[in-house]
C-alpha positions as a Python dict, from the first residue, in 0.01 Angstrom:
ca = {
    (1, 'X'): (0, 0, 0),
    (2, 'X'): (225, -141, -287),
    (3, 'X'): (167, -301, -556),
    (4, 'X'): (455, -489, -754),
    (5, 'X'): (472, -484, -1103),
    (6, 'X'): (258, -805, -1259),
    (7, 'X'): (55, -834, -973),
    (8, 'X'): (-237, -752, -1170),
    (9, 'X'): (-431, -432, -1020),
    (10, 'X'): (-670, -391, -1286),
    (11, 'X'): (-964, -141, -1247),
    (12, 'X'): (-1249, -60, -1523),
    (13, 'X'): (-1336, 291, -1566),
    (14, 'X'): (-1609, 450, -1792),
    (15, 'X'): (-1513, 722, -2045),
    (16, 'X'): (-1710, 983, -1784),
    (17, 'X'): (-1459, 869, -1504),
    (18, 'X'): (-1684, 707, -1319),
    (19, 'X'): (-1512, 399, -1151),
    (20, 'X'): (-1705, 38, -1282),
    (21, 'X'): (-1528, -189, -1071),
    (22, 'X'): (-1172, -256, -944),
    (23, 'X'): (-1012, -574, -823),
    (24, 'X'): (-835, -647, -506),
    (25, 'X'): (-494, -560, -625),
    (26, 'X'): (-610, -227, -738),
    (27, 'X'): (-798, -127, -410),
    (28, 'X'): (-537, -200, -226),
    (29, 'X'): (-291, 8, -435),
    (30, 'X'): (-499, 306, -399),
    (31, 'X'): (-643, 201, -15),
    (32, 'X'): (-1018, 182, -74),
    (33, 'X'): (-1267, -76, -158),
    (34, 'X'): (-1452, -80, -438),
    (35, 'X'): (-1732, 88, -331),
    (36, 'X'): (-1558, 427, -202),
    (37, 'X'): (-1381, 383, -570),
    (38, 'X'): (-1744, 411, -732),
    (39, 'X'): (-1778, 697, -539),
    (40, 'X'): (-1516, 841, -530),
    (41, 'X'): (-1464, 879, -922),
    (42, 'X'): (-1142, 821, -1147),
    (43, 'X'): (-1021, 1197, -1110),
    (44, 'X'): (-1036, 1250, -747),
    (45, 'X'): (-768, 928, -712),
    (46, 'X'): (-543, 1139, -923),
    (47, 'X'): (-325, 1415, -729),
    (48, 'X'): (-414, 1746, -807),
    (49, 'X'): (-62, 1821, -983),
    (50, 'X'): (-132, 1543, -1219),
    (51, 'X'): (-458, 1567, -1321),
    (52, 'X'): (-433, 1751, -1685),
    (53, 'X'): (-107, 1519, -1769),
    (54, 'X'): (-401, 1223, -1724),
    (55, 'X'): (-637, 1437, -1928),
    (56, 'X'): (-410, 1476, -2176),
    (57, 'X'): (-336, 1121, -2203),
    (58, 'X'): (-660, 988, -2220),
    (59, 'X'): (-806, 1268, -2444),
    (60, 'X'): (-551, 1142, -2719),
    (61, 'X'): (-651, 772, -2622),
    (62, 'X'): (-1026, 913, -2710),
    (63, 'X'): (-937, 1092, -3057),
    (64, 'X'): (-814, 744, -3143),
    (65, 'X'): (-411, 913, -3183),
    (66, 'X'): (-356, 580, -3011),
    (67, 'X'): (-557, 289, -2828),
    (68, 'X'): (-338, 252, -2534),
    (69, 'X'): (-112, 448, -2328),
    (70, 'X'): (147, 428, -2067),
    (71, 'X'): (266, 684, -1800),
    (72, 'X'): (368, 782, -1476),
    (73, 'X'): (145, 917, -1199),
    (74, 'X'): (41, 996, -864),
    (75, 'X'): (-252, 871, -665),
    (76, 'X'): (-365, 1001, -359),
    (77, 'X'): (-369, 783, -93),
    (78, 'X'): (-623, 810, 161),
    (79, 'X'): (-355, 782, 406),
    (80, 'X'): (-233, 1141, 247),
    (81, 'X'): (8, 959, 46),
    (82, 'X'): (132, 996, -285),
    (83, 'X'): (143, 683, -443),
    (84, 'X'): (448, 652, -714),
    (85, 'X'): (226, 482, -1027),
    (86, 'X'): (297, 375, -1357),
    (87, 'X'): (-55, 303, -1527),
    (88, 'X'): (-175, 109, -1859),
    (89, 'X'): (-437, 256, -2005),
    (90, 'X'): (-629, 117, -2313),
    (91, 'X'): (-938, 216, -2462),
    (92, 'X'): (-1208, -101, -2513),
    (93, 'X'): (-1414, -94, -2793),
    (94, 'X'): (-1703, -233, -2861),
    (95, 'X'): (-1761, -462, -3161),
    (96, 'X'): (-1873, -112, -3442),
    (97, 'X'): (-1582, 59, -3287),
    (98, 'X'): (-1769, 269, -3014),
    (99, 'X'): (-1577, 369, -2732),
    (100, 'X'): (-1654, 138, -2417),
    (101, 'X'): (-1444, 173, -2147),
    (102, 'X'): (-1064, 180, -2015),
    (103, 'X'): (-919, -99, -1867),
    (104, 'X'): (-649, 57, -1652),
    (105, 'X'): (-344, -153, -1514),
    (106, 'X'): (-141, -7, -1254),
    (107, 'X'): (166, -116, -1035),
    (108, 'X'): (330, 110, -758),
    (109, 'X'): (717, 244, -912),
    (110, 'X'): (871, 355, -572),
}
């Protein structure tokens, strides 16, 4: 269920929350595949508690106040764990300087 830091679980999420795709390292961080991920959506992986610290996060990442972020979190397990995160977000741009996506990096912390 851990992930070390550097192992590279990477996922791509659309500025709706929708979940785009997700590599190994990041499914098995959060302990589904990518297609319950798609499902699932990008808030429903964060625990309840944490949800408006995200929001907050990635509404300044939006505004353009800055173009990446990093923070501590919890995911929810499907296990009923809370998973101990520290995630990278950045905001891709595409080449007029719309807002794409966010490429999110995450490794477990405890």
């Amino acid at each position: 269920m851990k992930a070390a830091k550097g192992t590279g679980a990477r996922a791509v999420i659309g500025t709706d929350g929708a979940v785009w795709n997700a590599n190994g390292d990041f499914c098995a961080l959060v302990g589904l595949d990518e297609p319950a991920l798609r499902h699932l959506g990008w808030r429903q992986l964060v625990h309840s508690a944490d949800r408006r610290y995200v929001a907050a996060h990635l509404v300044e990442v939006l505004a353009g106040g800055a173009s990446m972020r990093e923070f501590q979190v919890r995911l929810v397990h499907p296990a009923g764990d809370d998973v101990a995160t520290r995630l990278r977000v950045e905001l891709v741009r595409d080449m007029d300087g719309r807002q794409g996506w966010f490429l999110v990096e995450a490794w477990a912390t405890a």
